[in-house]
Amino acid sequence: MSALDGVARRVGAVSVARVLSCWFLGCWFLGCVLTLGLAPVAHAARQSEAAQAESPRATAIPSEARLARTMAELPRAEAGAWVGWHAAPVPPLYLAALEAYRAEDLMRTWNLVCDTLERAPDHPAALSLAGGVAFRLRRYGDTVVAFERFLVHAPEEVARTRHLGHAYHSLGRHDEARVHYERVLAAPDLESKARQEARLGHALACYRGGDSDAARRDLDGLLELNPGDSEVLTWRATVAFDDEELALAITLAERAASRAPFDPRPVYLLARARGELLAILDEDFAGLPQDDAGRVRDVELTAEREALRAAVVRDETRFAQLAAIDVRSRELEAELTLTPGNHAARRELARLNSAIGDSHGALKQAAYLARTAAEDGESQLVVLELLVAHGRPESATAHATLLEAAFDEDPSVLERLALFYAERGDLQSRLRVGARAAQLRAREAQLRARETGPRARKPEQTAR
Amino acid sequence: MHTFSTLCFALVFAQVSAPKESPSEAPDGANAHWFTDVTASALPGVTIECGSPDKDWILEVNGGGVGLADLDRDGDLDLVVVGGGDVAAYRADAPAPSPRVFLNRGDGTFEPGGDAWVIAPAVTAGFGAGLALGDFTGDGWIDLVTTGLGADRVFRNEGGRGFVELAPLPRSEGWTTSAAFLDYDHDGRLDLVVTGYLVPELDEARRRAARWKGQPVMVGPEGLVPLHDRLYRGRGDGEFEDVSVAAGFRPEVAGYGLGVITLDEDRDGWVDLYVSNDSTPNHLWHNRGDGTFEERGFRLGVSHDAAGREQAGMGLAVDDDAGLVFVTNFSGESNALYARTPSGRAFRERSARMGLAGPSLAQLGWGTGFGDLDLDGDQDLFVLNGHVYPAADAPGTDARYAQPNQLFERVGDEFRARPLEAGGPRVSRAGVLGDLDRDGDLDLVATEVNGPVRILRNDAPRAPDAHWLIVRPRGADGSPAAIGALVELRCVHTRADGTTSEATSRRELRSAGGFQASAPLEAHFGIAAGPVGSVLGVTVEVRWPGRPPTVLANVTLDQVLFVDVPERAQSAAPKKAGSGR
C-alpha cells in the first residue's frame, strides 16, 4: 500500500509534463494498480475470511442507504471498448475508491467504485475492485457480475479472478465454481498462493457438488505442498469422516486443531469421530469376559476405552465452548466489516478471543483499537487489559503512560489506571494517578453542588 | 493464517442470490409440473393471516399450521387449518383466529364443516401456530390439539359431529409451535410433545431493531428467551400431565423449537423424537423404554451441519426406507440430509452428495416431506420455501422474500430438481401430503404467511404401470398402537428372464408432520411394476410397538388397506437404561 501512496503522490506532482508522460505513467501506474490495486482484493479475501463466516441471521449493523446500487444497474461498455486499457488514464474516482478501500471504508469504496463505473462503464480495474469489495460485503451476486464483466474486457487476467469462483460457490452454483476454478488454475501466470487458494476452492466446489473423489485428490495434493495448512487439514478430515475413515479423520483433525486451536471445526470432527470409535469399543466390551465384580478382564482395553471416553468428553466440552464463541465472533466480524468504527463490537470481539485463549486474535483487535479509537477511553482501557492478560507487560506500561496523558481529565479512566498500577505494585504511579482522579472527582462534586445549591436553599426560605 | 484459508468459511456459509439450478438430465416429460393448483375449486377463500406485511416482529413470520385426518370416518381425509393472528389485536387482548375444519366431499374438494365443527375463539389473547391430530381418548375418533402463543388448546372429537373444547394443556407463557402424538410408555394412551419456541417481545423500541445485510429486520430468535419443549403424558381422557422433567426431556439449555417428528431411530420398538431448533443444535431424544429420554443428537451426528455449525432448523421429514432425516434451514444454509452410516451407529450429512445442498442455499425452507410422488418405488421430496424478511427483496441481499417451492425426484443415490407447480414464487410455510382425491397418489396442502391455504393435486408423471397401496390402521385405540409401527411391504416380481425378485419398502406410521403440520396416520407405497401379472405376490407386515405383528399375504394393490390393530399384549417390561442401539 505504501507503494501505492508513492504512486499517487507522484501522479499528483506531475504538472505540465503530465501531458507528455501521461501514457508512460499510465502504463506504469496501471501496471502497479493491476498488481497493487488488485492487492486490495487479495487483502480483502484474507480480511473477508471472518466476514464470510457470519451467521446468516440478523445482526446489529447500521443500514447504509447508498449501498442500494447493484452492479446490474450500472451501464455496460461495448465489446472491445477497453482494449489497451492499461494505457488509458486512471479515473480520479477510482483513485478515491482505492483510497477509501485502503482506509477500510468498504461502503464508501463501493459507492465510489460504482460512481467510477457510471462514468467509465466496465473500466476493468474498477470492475476488479468492485468485485473484491462486493465479496467482502457478502454481495455475491454483485461479485459475480463484476468479475464476469471484468473477464469480458480483460480475459487475459483470469488468474486474478478466483473470487469469482468463491462467489459462485457461495451462491450454491457449485458446478460453475468448479469450472471457473479450473479456468483459473489453467492460467499460466497464476502465482503460487493464488494457485493454492484456487485449488482449495476447486476442492470445496467438488465436495459441495457431490464429487468427493475429486475433492480428495485436490486436498491430498495441497497437503503434499503444505502439510501444515489447517484449513486443508480440516477439510480433508471432513472428507475422511464422511467416508467413515475414522482413524484418518482423527489424525488429520488433531493436526488441524494443533495449528488452529480456536477453530471449532476440527474439534467437532474429533468429538464425533472419537465418539463413534467409543461406540464401537462399547459394543466390543459388551461381549468380553468379565470377572466376578463385573469388570472386563482385558485391562489394556479397559484403559483404552476409558482414555477414549475422557477424550470424547474433553472434545465435546471444548467444542461447545468454541462453538458458542464462534457464533458471536462471526456476528461481530460481520458487523465490523460494514462498520469498522464500531468500537463496542470490536471490544467485545477482542474479549471473546481473549476468553478462549486466542492471544493473537485478541491482540490483533487491541492493536486496531489502539490505532483507531484513540479518543475512546473505554476502548483504550480494554487494550490495556488485553496487553496485561496476554503477556505484554512492557507494552502495557507504555500504554498506561499514554492513557494517563491522553485522559488526564477523565476520572473514570484514571481510576482504572490506578487499579492497574496497584496490581503491578507500582505504588508511586498509583498514588499519582489516584490523586489526580480524586482531584477531578472533587471538582465534579463542587460543580454539582454549585448547580444544586441555590435551589436547595429555596425551600428553607419559603418555609421561613 | 494462510492466504487460501480465506475460502473455507466463505464457502461453507454462503449468502444467497437466486441460484442458477443446473438442469438435470431427465426423461421426456420431466419438465411437466408435478402438481396442479386446484385451490379455486377445492378450497376457495381460505387464508392464514399472520401479522402485518412489514413483519416487524418475529411473532408474525411463522404462519399457521395444517393437518389431515379422517375426522368423520367417512374414509377420506379432512382438513384442519390453524393459525395466524394480528399484533394489534393481540395487544388488545383479542384471541387468535379459531382453528377451522373443512370436510372432504370425497373427491379432494372441501367444504366448511358446518356449525357443529365451528370452534369458538380462545378465552385468552394469542396467535395460532401448529397442531396435532390423534385419538387421545381411544374412542376411535380423531381429536385435536393446537399450539401457539396464549394457550395450547385441547379438543375432543364428538363422534364425528364436531369438536368440544377441554381444558388447555398445563403450561406457562410463551410461544409453542409444533406438536406430535406418540405413546412413549406403551400404556395404550396417546402422549404428546409440544415444541417451545420463545417468549416474544413487542417492545416498540425494538421494532425491527436488528440488521440483516444492512437492512432493518425483526428481532429474533437470538436475543429472545427460548422456551423449553414439553412432554405430556396422556391420561386417556383429554387430560395431559407435564412429565418433561421427570422423563428427562429437558436439555440444559432450551432451544428455539420449531419442528418435531416421531421416529424409531434405533428400531427397538420405542418411538424416539427429533426436534429441529432454530439457530441452536437439533435434538434427538432417544426413548430408553423406561419412561425416560436421553438426548443423543450430537453423538448421532444430527444436531449440526457437516462443519459443526448450528443451523436454522424448521421443517422435518423422514425417509424410513432409506434411513434419511431431512431438515430445512435458513437461506445461506443448505438444507441438511442426514443419512445413516452403513454401520448404523450414526448419521452423516449428505445433502451435497445427494444433490440437495446447492439448490437450497438461496431458499429458506419450511414444510417438507418425503413421499413416493410418482409411484416408482422410491421416496421423493417436497420443500416449501419463503423468506422471513421482506427486506430480502432489497438490492444486494442475494435473496428474495417470495421463493419457489421445490420438488426433488429421487433417482438412484441422488435427488434431482423437478418443477413442482406452475406460477411464480410464494411465501410458503407449513405443508402436508395426503391422498385427498383417493386416486392413489399423494396430493399436497401448502400454506402461506398472509396468503391462501392451497390444494395442489398430484399430476406427476407416473412410472409405467405404477401401482399404489395405502395401509391404514383401524381400531378403537388405533392411534396409540399405530404411531411408531413399522409397515413393511414385500413385493415379489417376475423379471423379464422369468426369474423372480423381491423388493421391500418400509414406512413408519406417524402423524407428526414436521413443522406445524399433522399428517394422515397411514403408510403410502408406490409400486413400480410391469404389468400386474408380473407381480407374483404382495405381503404386508405391520410390527406394532408392544403388540403382536400383523401379516397379510396376497394383498391386492391399488386400494386403501385397513389393518385392524391387535389387542395389546401384556405391558412391555421397561428396558434397562442404555439398551437398544
Coordinates of C-alpha atoms in Angstrom, one line a residue, chain B residues 48-478:
Chain B
I48 CA -53.9 -17.6 7.0
E49 CA -53.2 -14.0 8.0
C50 CA -50.3 -13.6 10.3
G51 CA -49.4 -10.1 11.2
S52 CA -48.6 -7.1 9.0
P53 CA -46.8 -7.4 5.6
D54 CA -43.9 -5.5 7.1
K55 CA -43.1 -8.3 9.6
D56 CA -41.9 -6.0 12.3
W57 CA -42.0 -8.8 14.9
I58 CA -40.9 -12.4 14.8
L59 CA -44.4 -13.3 16.0
E60 CA -45.6 -12.5 12.5
V61 CA -43.4 -14.7 10.4
N62 CA -44.0 -18.4 11.1
G63 CA -47.5 -18.6 9.8
G64 CA -50.0 -21.3 10.8
G65 CA -50.4 -25.0 10.6
V66 CA -52.4 -27.6 8.7
G67 CA -53.5 -31.2 9.4
L68 CA -55.1 -34.0 7.5
A69 CA -57.2 -36.8 9.2
D70 CA -60.5 -38.6 8.7
L71 CA -62.4 -36.6 11.3
D72 CA -65.8 -38.0 10.4
R73 CA -64.7 -41.5 9.5
D74 CA -66.2 -41.5 6.0
G75 CA -63.0 -42.8 4.5
D76 CA -61.4 -39.5 3.2
L77 CA -59.0 -37.0 4.6
D78 CA -60.5 -33.9 6.1
L79 CA -58.6 -30.7 6.8
V80 CA -57.8 -28.6 9.8
V81 CA -56.3 -25.1 9.4
V82 CA -54.7 -23.4 12.4
G83 CA -53.0 -20.2 13.0
G84 CA -52.4 -16.6 12.4
G85 CA -53.1 -13.5 14.3
D86 CA -52.6 -9.8 14.4
V87 CA -50.2 -7.9 16.7
A88 CA -52.7 -5.0 17.3
A89 CA -55.4 -7.4 18.1
Y90 CA -53.1 -9.4 20.4
R91 CA -52.2 -6.2 22.2
A92 CA -55.9 -5.5 22.6
D93 CA -56.3 -9.0 24.3
A94 CA -58.1 -10.4 21.3
P95 CA -57.8 -14.2 20.9
A96 CA -56.1 -15.9 17.9
P97 CA -58.3 -16.9 14.9
S98 CA -60.0 -20.1 15.7
P99 CA -59.0 -23.4 14.1
R100 CA -61.1 -24.2 11.1
V101 CA -62.4 -27.5 10.0
F102 CA -63.0 -28.4 6.3
L103 CA -64.6 -31.7 5.4
N104 CA -63.6 -33.6 2.3
R105 CA -66.5 -34.2 -0.1
G106 CA -64.8 -37.4 -1.1
D107 CA -63.2 -36.0 -4.3
G108 CA -60.5 -33.8 -2.9
T109 CA -62.7 -30.7 -2.6
F110 CA -63.6 -29.3 0.7
E111 CA -66.4 -27.6 2.4
P112 CA -66.6 -25.9 5.8
G113 CA -67.5 -28.3 8.5
G114 CA -70.8 -26.7 9.4
D115 CA -72.0 -25.3 12.7
A116 CA -71.1 -28.4 14.6
W117 CA -67.4 -28.1 13.6
V118 CA -67.1 -24.4 14.3
I119 CA -64.6 -23.9 17.1
A120 CA -65.1 -20.9 19.4
P121 CA -62.4 -18.4 19.9
A122 CA -60.0 -18.9 22.8
V123 CA -60.6 -17.1 26.0
T124 CA -57.0 -15.7 26.1
A125 CA -55.2 -13.5 23.6
G126 CA -52.9 -15.2 21.3
F127 CA -51.5 -16.3 18.0
G128 CA -52.2 -19.6 16.4
A129 CA -49.4 -21.9 15.2
G130 CA -49.5 -25.6 14.8
L131 CA -51.5 -28.7 15.7
A132 CA -51.5 -32.4 16.3
L133 CA -54.3 -34.8 15.3
G134 CA -54.8 -38.1 17.1
D135 CA -57.2 -40.2 19.1
F136 CA -56.2 -39.4 22.6
T137 CA -59.4 -40.6 24.1
G138 CA -59.2 -44.0 22.5
D139 CA -62.7 -43.9 21.2
G140 CA -61.8 -44.2 17.5
W141 CA -62.4 -40.6 16.7
I142 CA -59.5 -38.2 15.9
D143 CA -59.1 -35.5 18.4
L144 CA -57.2 -32.2 18.1
V145 CA -54.5 -30.2 20.0
T146 CA -53.5 -26.7 18.8
T147 CA -50.4 -24.7 19.7
G148 CA -49.4 -21.1 19.6
L149 CA -49.0 -18.0 21.8
G150 CA -51.5 -17.8 24.5
A151 CA -52.7 -21.4 25.2
D152 CA -52.3 -24.9 23.8
R153 CA -55.9 -25.9 23.3
V154 CA -57.3 -29.4 23.5
F155 CA -60.4 -30.6 21.6
R156 CA -62.2 -33.9 21.8
N157 CA -64.0 -35.2 18.7
E158 CA -67.6 -35.8 19.5
G159 CA -68.2 -38.9 17.4
G160 CA -67.6 -37.1 14.1
R161 CA -70.1 -34.4 14.9
G162 CA -67.7 -31.7 15.9
F163 CA -65.1 -30.8 18.5
V164 CA -65.7 -30.0 22.1
E165 CA -63.0 -28.0 23.9
L166 CA -61.4 -29.4 27.0
A167 CA -59.0 -27.8 29.5
P168 CA -55.9 -26.5 27.8
L169 CA -52.6 -28.1 28.3
P170 CA -50.9 -27.0 31.5
R171 CA -48.1 -24.6 30.8
S172 CA -46.6 -21.2 31.4
E173 CA -46.5 -18.3 29.0
G174 CA -44.6 -18.5 25.7
W175 CA -45.0 -19.4 22.1
T176 CA -45.3 -23.0 21.1
T177 CA -45.0 -24.2 17.5
S178 CA -45.3 -27.8 16.5
A179 CA -46.8 -30.8 18.3
A180 CA -46.7 -34.6 17.9
F181 CA -48.6 -37.5 19.4
L182 CA -46.9 -40.8 20.4
D183 CA -47.3 -43.5 23.1
Y184 CA -43.9 -43.2 24.6
D185 CA -44.5 -45.5 27.5
H186 CA -46.7 -48.2 25.8
D187 CA -49.5 -47.7 28.2
G188 CA -52.0 -47.6 25.3
R189 CA -52.8 -43.9 25.7
L190 CA -51.6 -41.1 23.5
D191 CA -49.0 -38.8 24.9
L192 CA -47.9 -35.5 23.4
V193 CA -44.8 -33.5 22.8
V194 CA -45.0 -29.8 22.1
T195 CA -42.1 -27.7 20.9
G196 CA -41.4 -24.4 22.6
Y197 CA -40.0 -21.6 20.5
L198 CA -39.6 -18.4 22.6
V199 CA -41.1 -15.7 24.6
P200 CA -41.9 -13.0 22.1
E201 CA -41.5 -9.3 22.8
L202 CA -43.4 -6.4 21.4
D203 CA -41.3 -3.6 22.7
E204 CA -41.8 -0.6 20.4
A205 CA -38.2 0.4 21.0
R206 CA -37.1 -2.9 19.4
R207 CA -39.4 -2.9 16.4
R208 CA -37.2 -4.1 13.5
A209 CA -34.2 -3.3 15.6
A210 CA -32.0 -6.0 14.2
R211 CA -30.0 -5.7 11.0
W212 CA -29.6 -8.3 8.2
K213 CA -27.2 -7.4 5.4
G214 CA -27.6 -3.8 6.3
Q215 CA -31.4 -3.9 6.3
P216 CA -33.6 -3.3 9.4
V217 CA -35.4 -6.5 10.3
M218 CA -37.3 -8.1 13.1
V219 CA -35.5 -9.1 16.3
G220 CA -35.1 -12.8 17.0
P221 CA -34.8 -15.6 17.7
E222 CA -31.4 -14.6 19.0
G223 CA -31.7 -12.2 21.8
L224 CA -35.1 -13.5 22.9
V225 CA -35.8 -16.0 25.6
P226 CA -36.0 -19.6 24.4
L227 CA -38.8 -21.9 25.6
H228 CA -38.3 -25.5 26.7
D229 CA -40.2 -28.2 24.8
R230 CA -42.7 -30.2 26.8
L231 CA -43.6 -33.9 27.0
Y232 CA -47.1 -34.6 28.3
R233 CA -48.3 -38.0 29.4
G234 CA -51.9 -38.6 28.3
R235 CA -54.4 -39.9 30.8
G236 CA -56.7 -41.1 28.0
D237 CA -59.5 -38.7 28.7
G238 CA -58.1 -35.5 27.2
E239 CA -56.1 -34.5 30.3
F240 CA -52.3 -34.4 30.0
E241 CA -49.7 -34.3 32.6
D242 CA -46.4 -32.4 32.0
V243 CA -43.7 -35.0 32.6
S244 CA -40.9 -33.2 30.9
V245 CA -38.5 -33.1 33.8
A246 CA -39.4 -36.5 35.2
A247 CA -38.9 -38.1 31.8
G248 CA -35.5 -36.4 31.3
F249 CA -37.0 -34.5 28.3
R250 CA -35.2 -31.3 29.3
P251 CA -31.8 -30.2 27.9
E252 CA -29.5 -28.0 29.9
V253 CA -30.3 -25.1 27.7
A254 CA -33.6 -24.6 25.9
G255 CA -33.5 -24.5 22.1
Y256 CA -35.8 -22.5 19.9
G257 CA -38.0 -25.4 18.9
L258 CA -39.8 -25.2 15.6
G259 CA -40.4 -28.7 14.3
V260 CA -40.9 -32.2 15.8
I261 CA -41.2 -35.7 14.3
T262 CA -41.5 -39.1 15.7
L263 CA -39.2 -41.9 14.6
D264 CA -38.0 -45.2 16.0
E265 CA -34.4 -44.2 15.3
D266 CA -32.8 -47.4 16.6
R267 CA -35.7 -49.8 15.7
D268 CA -36.0 -51.0 19.2
G269 CA -39.8 -50.6 19.2
W270 CA -39.8 -47.5 21.4
V271 CA -40.6 -44.3 19.5
D272 CA -37.9 -41.6 19.7
L273 CA -38.3 -37.9 18.9
Y274 CA -36.4 -35.5 16.7
V275 CA -36.8 -31.7 17.3
S276 CA -35.5 -29.1 15.0
N277 CA -34.3 -25.9 16.8
D278 CA -33.8 -22.5 15.2
S279 CA -30.2 -21.4 15.4
T280 CA -29.4 -23.9 18.1
P281 CA -28.5 -27.6 17.9
N282 CA -31.2 -30.0 16.9
H283 CA -32.2 -32.6 19.5
L284 CA -32.7 -36.4 19.0
W285 CA -34.4 -37.8 22.1
H286 CA -33.8 -41.5 22.5
N287 CA -36.6 -43.3 24.3
R288 CA -35.0 -45.6 26.8
G289 CA -38.1 -47.6 27.2
D290 CA -38.3 -47.0 30.9
G291 CA -40.3 -43.8 30.8
T292 CA -37.3 -41.5 30.2
F293 CA -35.4 -40.0 27.3
E294 CA -31.8 -39.3 26.6
E295 CA -30.6 -36.6 24.2
R296 CA -28.2 -38.1 21.6
G297 CA -28.3 -35.6 18.7
F298 CA -24.6 -34.6 18.8
R299 CA -23.3 -38.1 19.1
L300 CA -25.5 -39.4 16.4
G301 CA -24.5 -36.5 14.1
V302 CA -27.9 -34.9 13.6
S303 CA -27.5 -31.8 15.7
H304 CA -25.2 -29.7 13.5
D305 CA -24.2 -29.4 9.8
A306 CA -21.1 -31.1 8.5
A307 CA -18.8 -28.3 9.7
G308 CA -20.2 -28.4 13.2
R309 CA -22.3 -25.3 12.8
E310 CA -25.8 -24.8 14.2
Q311 CA -28.5 -24.2 11.5
A312 CA -31.9 -22.6 11.5
G313 CA -33.9 -25.9 11.6
M314 CA -37.5 -25.6 10.6
G315 CA -39.2 -28.4 8.7
L316 CA -38.5 -32.1 9.2
A317 CA -39.0 -35.2 7.2
V318 CA -38.0 -38.9 7.5
D319 CA -37.5 -41.5 4.8
D320 CA -37.7 -44.7 6.7
D321 CA -36.8 -46.8 3.7
A322 CA -33.5 -45.1 3.0
G323 CA -32.7 -44.1 6.6
L324 CA -32.8 -40.4 5.8
V325 CA -33.7 -37.4 8.0
F326 CA -34.1 -34.1 6.3
V327 CA -34.2 -30.7 7.9
T328 CA -35.0 -27.4 6.1
N329 CA -32.9 -24.4 7.0
F330 CA -32.3 -20.7 6.5
S331 CA -31.2 -19.0 3.3
G332 CA -27.5 -19.1 3.1
E333 CA -27.5 -22.5 4.8
S334 CA -28.1 -25.6 2.8
N335 CA -30.9 -27.9 3.9
A336 CA -29.5 -30.9 5.8
L337 CA -29.9 -34.5 4.8
Y338 CA -28.7 -36.9 7.5
A339 CA -28.1 -40.4 6.2
R340 CA -27.5 -43.4 8.4
T341 CA -24.0 -44.8 8.0
P342 CA -23.6 -48.4 6.8
S343 CA -22.5 -49.3 10.3
G344 CA -25.8 -47.9 11.6
R345 CA -24.2 -46.2 14.5
A346 CA -24.6 -42.7 13.4
F347 CA -25.6 -40.3 10.6
R348 CA -23.6 -38.3 8.1
E349 CA -24.8 -35.1 6.5
R350 CA -25.2 -36.0 2.8
S351 CA -27.0 -33.0 1.3
A352 CA -24.1 -32.2 -1.0
R353 CA -23.5 -35.8 -2.2
M354 CA -27.2 -36.3 -2.9
G355 CA -27.8 -33.1 -4.8
L356 CA -29.8 -31.1 -2.2
A357 CA -27.2 -28.7 -0.9
G358 CA -26.7 -26.2 -3.8
P359 CA -30.4 -25.8 -4.7
S360 CA -31.3 -25.0 -1.2
L361 CA -28.8 -22.3 -0.5
A362 CA -30.9 -19.5 -1.9
Q363 CA -34.1 -20.7 -0.3
L364 CA -35.5 -20.5 3.2
G365 CA -37.3 -23.8 3.8
W366 CA -40.3 -24.7 5.9
G367 CA -42.8 -27.5 5.4
T368 CA -41.3 -30.6 3.8
G369 CA -42.0 -34.3 3.4
F370 CA -40.9 -37.5 1.7
G371 CA -43.4 -39.4 -0.4
D372 CA -43.5 -41.6 -3.5
L373 CA -45.0 -38.9 -5.6
D374 CA -44.6 -40.7 -8.9
L375 CA -45.2 -44.2 -7.7
D376 CA -41.9 -45.5 -8.8
G377 CA -41.0 -47.2 -5.6
D378 CA -38.7 -44.6 -4.0
Q379 CA -39.4 -41.5 -2.0
D380 CA -39.3 -38.1 -3.5
L381 CA -39.2 -34.8 -1.5
F382 CA -41.0 -31.5 -1.5
V383 CA -39.9 -28.3 0.2
L384 CA -42.0 -25.2 0.7
N385 CA -40.0 -22.0 0.8
G386 CA -40.4 -18.4 1.7
H387 CA -38.2 -15.8 3.4
V388 CA -38.9 -14.3 6.8
Y389 CA -37.6 -10.8 6.0
P390 CA -39.4 -8.7 3.4
A391 CA -36.1 -6.8 3.2
A392 CA -34.8 -9.8 1.3
D393 CA -36.0 -8.0 -1.8
A394 CA -33.6 -5.1 -1.1
P395 CA -30.7 -4.8 -3.5
G396 CA -27.6 -6.7 -2.7
T397 CA -29.1 -9.3 -0.3
D398 CA -28.8 -12.1 -2.8
A399 CA -32.2 -13.3 -1.7
R400 CA -35.9 -12.9 -2.3
Y401 CA -38.8 -12.7 0.0
A402 CA -41.1 -14.9 -2.1
Q403 CA -39.4 -18.0 -3.3
P404 CA -40.2 -21.0 -5.5
N405 CA -41.4 -24.2 -3.8
Q406 CA -39.2 -27.2 -4.7
L407 CA -39.6 -30.8 -5.7
F408 CA -36.8 -33.3 -5.8
E409 CA -37.2 -36.7 -7.5
R410 CA -35.2 -39.5 -6.1
V411 CA -33.1 -41.1 -8.8
G412 CA -30.8 -43.7 -7.5
D413 CA -28.5 -42.2 -4.9
E414 CA -29.3 -38.6 -5.6
F415 CA -32.2 -36.1 -5.8
R416 CA -32.9 -34.2 -9.0
A417 CA -34.9 -31.0 -9.1
R418 CA -38.2 -31.2 -10.9
P419 CA -40.9 -28.4 -11.4
L420 CA -43.3 -28.6 -8.5
E421 CA -46.0 -26.3 -9.9
A422 CA -46.7 -23.5 -12.4
G423 CA -46.7 -19.9 -11.3
G424 CA -44.3 -17.7 -9.5
P425 CA -42.6 -17.7 -6.2
R426 CA -44.5 -17.6 -2.9
V427 CA -44.0 -17.1 0.8
S428 CA -44.9 -20.6 1.9
R429 CA -44.8 -22.2 5.3
A430 CA -46.3 -25.5 6.6
G431 CA -47.4 -28.2 4.3
V432 CA -48.6 -31.9 4.4
L433 CA -49.0 -34.7 1.9
G434 CA -52.1 -36.9 1.7
D435 CA -54.3 -38.6 -0.9
L436 CA -57.1 -36.1 -1.0
D437 CA -59.0 -37.4 -4.0
R438 CA -58.5 -41.1 -3.4
D439 CA -56.7 -41.7 -6.7
G440 CA -53.8 -43.4 -5.0
D441 CA -51.2 -40.6 -5.3
L442 CA -50.2 -38.1 -2.7
D443 CA -51.5 -34.5 -3.1
L444 CA -50.1 -31.6 -1.2
V445 CA -51.7 -29.0 1.1
A446 CA -49.5 -25.9 1.3
T447 CA -49.9 -22.8 3.5
E448 CA -48.5 -19.3 3.1
V449 CA -48.0 -16.5 5.5
N450 CA -50.6 -13.8 4.7
G451 CA -51.8 -16.0 1.9
P452 CA -54.1 -18.8 0.9
V453 CA -54.1 -22.4 2.0
R454 CA -53.6 -24.2 -1.3
I455 CA -54.6 -27.6 -2.5
L456 CA -52.1 -29.0 -5.0
R457 CA -53.3 -32.0 -6.9
N458 CA -50.7 -34.6 -7.8
D459 CA -50.3 -34.8 -11.5
A460 CA -46.8 -36.3 -11.5
P461 CA -45.8 -38.4 -14.5
R462 CA -46.2 -41.9 -13.2
A463 CA -43.9 -44.8 -13.8
P464 CA -45.3 -47.2 -16.4
D465 CA -47.9 -49.4 -14.8
A466 CA -47.4 -47.9 -11.5
H467 CA -49.4 -49.1 -8.5
W468 CA -50.1 -48.0 -5.0
L469 CA -51.2 -49.1 -1.7
I470 CA -52.2 -47.2 1.4
V471 CA -52.1 -49.1 4.7
R472 CA -54.3 -47.5 7.4
P473 CA -54.7 -48.8 11.0
R474 CA -58.1 -49.4 12.3
G475 CA -59.4 -49.9 15.8
A476 CA -60.7 -48.3 18.8
D477 CA -57.3 -47.4 20.1
G478 CA -55.7 -47.2 16.8

